[in-house]
PDB file of C-alpha atoms in Angstrom:
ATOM      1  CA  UNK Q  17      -5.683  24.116  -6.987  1.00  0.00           C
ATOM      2  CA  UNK Q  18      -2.027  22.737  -6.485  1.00  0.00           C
ATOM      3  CA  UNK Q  19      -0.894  26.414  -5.307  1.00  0.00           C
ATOM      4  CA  UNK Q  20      -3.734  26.016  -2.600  1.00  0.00           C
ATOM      5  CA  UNK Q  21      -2.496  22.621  -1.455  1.00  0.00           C
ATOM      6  CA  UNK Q  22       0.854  23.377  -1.262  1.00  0.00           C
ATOM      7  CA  UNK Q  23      -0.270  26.999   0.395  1.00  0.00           C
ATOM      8  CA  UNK Q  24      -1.963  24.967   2.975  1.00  0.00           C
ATOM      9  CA  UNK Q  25       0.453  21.996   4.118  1.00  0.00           C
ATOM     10  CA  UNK Q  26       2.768  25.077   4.365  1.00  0.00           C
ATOM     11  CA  UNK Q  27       1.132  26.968   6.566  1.00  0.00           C
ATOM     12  CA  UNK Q  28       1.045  23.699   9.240  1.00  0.00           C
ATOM     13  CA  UNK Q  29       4.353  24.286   9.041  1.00  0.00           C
ATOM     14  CA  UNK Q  30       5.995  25.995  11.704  1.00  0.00           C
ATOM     15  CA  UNK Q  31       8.824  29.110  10.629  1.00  0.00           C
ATOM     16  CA  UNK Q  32      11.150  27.181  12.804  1.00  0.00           C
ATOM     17  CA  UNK Q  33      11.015  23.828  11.423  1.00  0.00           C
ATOM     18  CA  UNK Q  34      11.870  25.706   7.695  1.00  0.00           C
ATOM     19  CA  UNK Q  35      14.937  24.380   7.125  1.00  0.00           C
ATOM     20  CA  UNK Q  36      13.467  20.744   8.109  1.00  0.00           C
ATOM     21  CA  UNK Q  37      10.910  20.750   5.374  1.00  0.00           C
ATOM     22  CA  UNK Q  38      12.674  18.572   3.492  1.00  0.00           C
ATOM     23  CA  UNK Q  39      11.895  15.433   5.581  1.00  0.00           C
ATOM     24  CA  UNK Q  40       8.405  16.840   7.057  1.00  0.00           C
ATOM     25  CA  UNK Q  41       7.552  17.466   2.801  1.00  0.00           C
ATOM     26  CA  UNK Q  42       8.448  13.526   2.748  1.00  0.00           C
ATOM     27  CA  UNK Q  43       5.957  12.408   5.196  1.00  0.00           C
ATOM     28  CA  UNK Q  44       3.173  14.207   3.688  1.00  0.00           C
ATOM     29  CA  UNK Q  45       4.346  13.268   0.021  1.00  0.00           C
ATOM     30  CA  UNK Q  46       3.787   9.822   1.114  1.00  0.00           C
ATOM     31  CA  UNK Q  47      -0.249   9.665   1.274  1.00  0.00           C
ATOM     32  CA  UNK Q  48      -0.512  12.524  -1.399  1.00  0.00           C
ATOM     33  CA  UNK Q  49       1.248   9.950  -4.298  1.00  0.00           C
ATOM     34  CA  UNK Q  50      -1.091   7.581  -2.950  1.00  0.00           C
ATOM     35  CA  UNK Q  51      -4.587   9.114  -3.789  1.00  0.00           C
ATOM     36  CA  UNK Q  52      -3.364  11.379  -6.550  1.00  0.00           C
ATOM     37  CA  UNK Q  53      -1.989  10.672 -10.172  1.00  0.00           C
ATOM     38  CA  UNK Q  54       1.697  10.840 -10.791  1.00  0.00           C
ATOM     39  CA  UNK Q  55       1.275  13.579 -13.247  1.00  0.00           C
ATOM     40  CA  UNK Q  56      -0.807  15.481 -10.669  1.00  0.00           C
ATOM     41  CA  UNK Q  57       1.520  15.288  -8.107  1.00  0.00           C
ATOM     42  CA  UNK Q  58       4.793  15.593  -9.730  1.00  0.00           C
ATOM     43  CA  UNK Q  59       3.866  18.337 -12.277  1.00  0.00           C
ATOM     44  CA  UNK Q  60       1.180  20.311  -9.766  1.00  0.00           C
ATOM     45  CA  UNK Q  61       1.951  19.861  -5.961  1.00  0.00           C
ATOM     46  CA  UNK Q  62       5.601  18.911  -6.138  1.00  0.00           C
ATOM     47  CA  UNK Q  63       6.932  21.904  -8.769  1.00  0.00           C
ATOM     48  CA  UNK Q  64       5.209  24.106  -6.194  1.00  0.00           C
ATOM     49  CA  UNK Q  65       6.273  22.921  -3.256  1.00  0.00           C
ATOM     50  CA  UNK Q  66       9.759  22.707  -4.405  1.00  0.00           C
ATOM     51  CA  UNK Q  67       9.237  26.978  -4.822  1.00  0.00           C
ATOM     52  CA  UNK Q  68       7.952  27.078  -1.252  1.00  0.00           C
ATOM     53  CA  UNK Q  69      11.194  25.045  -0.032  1.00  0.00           C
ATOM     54  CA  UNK Q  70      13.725  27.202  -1.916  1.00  0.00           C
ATOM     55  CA  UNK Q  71      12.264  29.827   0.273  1.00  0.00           C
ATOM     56  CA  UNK Q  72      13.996  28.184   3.282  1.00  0.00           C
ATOM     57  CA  UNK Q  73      17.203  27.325   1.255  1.00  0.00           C
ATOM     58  CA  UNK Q  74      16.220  23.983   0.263  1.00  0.00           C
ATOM     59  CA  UNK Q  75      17.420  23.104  -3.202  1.00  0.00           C
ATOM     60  CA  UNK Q  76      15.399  21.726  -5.630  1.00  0.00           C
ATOM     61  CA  UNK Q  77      17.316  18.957  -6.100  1.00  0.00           C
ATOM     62  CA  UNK Q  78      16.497  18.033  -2.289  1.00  0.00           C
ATOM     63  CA  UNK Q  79      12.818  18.874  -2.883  1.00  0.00           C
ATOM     64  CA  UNK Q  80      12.904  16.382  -5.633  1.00  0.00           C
ATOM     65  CA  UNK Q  81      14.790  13.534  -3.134  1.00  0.00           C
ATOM     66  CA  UNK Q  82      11.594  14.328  -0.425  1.00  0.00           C
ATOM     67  CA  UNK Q  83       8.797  13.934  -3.670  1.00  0.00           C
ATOM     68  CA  UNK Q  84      10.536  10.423  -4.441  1.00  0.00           C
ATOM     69  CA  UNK Q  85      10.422   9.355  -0.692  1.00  0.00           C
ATOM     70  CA  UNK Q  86       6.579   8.836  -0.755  1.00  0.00           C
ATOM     71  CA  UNK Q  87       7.439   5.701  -3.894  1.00  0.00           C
ATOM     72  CA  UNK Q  88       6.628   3.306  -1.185  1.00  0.00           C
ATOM     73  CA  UNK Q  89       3.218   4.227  -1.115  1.00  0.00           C
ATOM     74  CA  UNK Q  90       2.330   4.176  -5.193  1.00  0.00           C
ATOM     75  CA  UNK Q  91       1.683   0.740  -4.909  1.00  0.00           C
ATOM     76  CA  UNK Q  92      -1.101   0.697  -2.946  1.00  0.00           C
ATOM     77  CA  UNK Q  93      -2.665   3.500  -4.873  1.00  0.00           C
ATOM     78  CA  UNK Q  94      -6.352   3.149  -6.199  1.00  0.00           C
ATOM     79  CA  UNK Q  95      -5.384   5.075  -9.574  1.00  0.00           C
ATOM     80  CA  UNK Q  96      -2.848   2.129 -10.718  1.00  0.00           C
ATOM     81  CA  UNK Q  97      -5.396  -0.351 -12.843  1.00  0.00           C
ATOM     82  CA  UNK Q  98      -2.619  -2.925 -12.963  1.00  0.00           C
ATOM     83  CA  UNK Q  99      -2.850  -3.241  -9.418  1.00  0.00           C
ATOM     84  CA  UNK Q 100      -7.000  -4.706  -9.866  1.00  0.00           C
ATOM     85  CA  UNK Q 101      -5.134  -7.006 -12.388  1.00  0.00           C
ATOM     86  CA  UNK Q 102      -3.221  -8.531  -9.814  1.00  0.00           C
ATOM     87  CA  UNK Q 103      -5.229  -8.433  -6.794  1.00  0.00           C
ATOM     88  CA  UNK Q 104      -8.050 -10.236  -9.182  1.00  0.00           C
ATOM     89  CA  UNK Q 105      -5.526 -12.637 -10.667  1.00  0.00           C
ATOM     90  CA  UNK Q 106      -4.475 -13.838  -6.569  1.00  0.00           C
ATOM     91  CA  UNK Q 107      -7.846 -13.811  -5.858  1.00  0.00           C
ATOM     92  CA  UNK Q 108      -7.862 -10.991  -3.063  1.00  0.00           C
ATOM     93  CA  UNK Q 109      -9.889  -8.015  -2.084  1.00  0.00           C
ATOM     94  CA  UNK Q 110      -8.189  -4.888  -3.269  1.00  0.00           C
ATOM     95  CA  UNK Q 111      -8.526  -3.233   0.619  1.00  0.00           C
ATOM     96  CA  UNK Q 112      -7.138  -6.252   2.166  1.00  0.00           C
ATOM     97  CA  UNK Q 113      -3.866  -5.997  -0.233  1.00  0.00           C
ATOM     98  CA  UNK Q 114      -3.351  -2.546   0.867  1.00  0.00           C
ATOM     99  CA  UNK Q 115      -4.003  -3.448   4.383  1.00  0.00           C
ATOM    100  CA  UNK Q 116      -1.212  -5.843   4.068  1.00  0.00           C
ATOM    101  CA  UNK Q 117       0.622  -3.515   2.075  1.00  0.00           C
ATOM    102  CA  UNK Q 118       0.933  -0.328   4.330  1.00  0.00           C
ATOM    103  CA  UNK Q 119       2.595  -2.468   7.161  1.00  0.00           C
ATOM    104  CA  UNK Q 120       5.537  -2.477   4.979  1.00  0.00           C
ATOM    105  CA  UNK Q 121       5.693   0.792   3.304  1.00  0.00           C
ATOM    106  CA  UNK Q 122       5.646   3.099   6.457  1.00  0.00           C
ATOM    107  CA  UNK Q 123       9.369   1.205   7.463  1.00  0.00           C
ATOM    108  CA  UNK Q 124      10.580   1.853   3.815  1.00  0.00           C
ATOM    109  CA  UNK Q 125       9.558   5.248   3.945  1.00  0.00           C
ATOM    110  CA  UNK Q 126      11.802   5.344   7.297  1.00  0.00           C
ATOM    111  CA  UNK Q 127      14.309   3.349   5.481  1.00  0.00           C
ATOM    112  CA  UNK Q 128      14.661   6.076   2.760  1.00  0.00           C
ATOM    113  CA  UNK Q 129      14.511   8.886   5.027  1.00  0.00           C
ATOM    114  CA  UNK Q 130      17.873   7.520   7.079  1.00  0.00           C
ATOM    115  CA  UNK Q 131      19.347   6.449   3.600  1.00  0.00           C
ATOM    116  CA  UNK Q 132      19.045   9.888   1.979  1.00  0.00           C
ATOM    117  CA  UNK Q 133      20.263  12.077   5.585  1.00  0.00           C
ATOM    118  CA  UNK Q 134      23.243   9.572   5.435  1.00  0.00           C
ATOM    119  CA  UNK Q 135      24.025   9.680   1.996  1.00  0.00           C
ATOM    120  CA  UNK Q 136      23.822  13.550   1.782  1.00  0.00           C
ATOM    121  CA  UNK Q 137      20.538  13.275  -0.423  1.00  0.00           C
ATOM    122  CA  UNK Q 138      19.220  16.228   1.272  1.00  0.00           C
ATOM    123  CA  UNK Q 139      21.132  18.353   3.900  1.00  0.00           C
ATOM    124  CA  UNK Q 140      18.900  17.339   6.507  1.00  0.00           C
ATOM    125  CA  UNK Q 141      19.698  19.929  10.191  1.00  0.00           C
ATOM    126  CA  UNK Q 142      17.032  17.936  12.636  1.00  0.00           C
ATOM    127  CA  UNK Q 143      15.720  20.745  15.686  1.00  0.00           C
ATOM    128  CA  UNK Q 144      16.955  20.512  18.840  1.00  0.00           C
TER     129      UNK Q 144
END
């Protein structure tokens, strides 16, 4: 099921925009962490995906930068049970604390992606 997933957000994926993946992976990894497991993502989608990029000359290592990326969104995630914990202990409806929460996480997830380009955390080539 993973090697269908990562077969399809793939084939969105322009052959120009190959050597880009890195960041495009990123944006997509983002909502994925959200609604899946950790060990689903990281041990399923993101081993294969990190295949797929090494057939554009993306490293691994930069595959693995563009999986962490989408971190900003795990705390929203309905598959964390500490997160009923705390939105019962404040006394808040779980949708409203994600409501709340996404207007912060898409400028991290910028944040991150400017971070890692500048610090060399993937060799990121944007098309012109």
């Amino acid at each position: 099921m993973s090697t269908a997933l990562a077969t399809s957000i793939t084939a969105m994926i322009p052959e120009s925009l190959g050597s880009n993946m890195a960041p495009i992976y990123a944006l997509i990894a983002a909502p994925a962490i959200t609604f899946l497991p950790q060990d689903a993502f990281y041990f399923g989608i993101a081993g294969v995906m990190s295949d797929v990029m090494g057939q554009y000359g993306i490293s691994a290592s930069e595959a693995a930068v563009a999986s962490m990326v989408g971190q900003a969104f795990r705390l929203i995630s309905p598959v964390i049970p500490a997160l009923y914990m705390l939105v019962d202990s404040t006394e808040t409806n779980f949708i409203d604390f994600q409501k709340k929460y996404v207007i912060y996480a898409w400028p991290i997830i910028l944040i991150y992606l400017v971070v890692y380009t500048l610090t060399g955390g993937w060799q990121y080539a944007p098309c012109i």
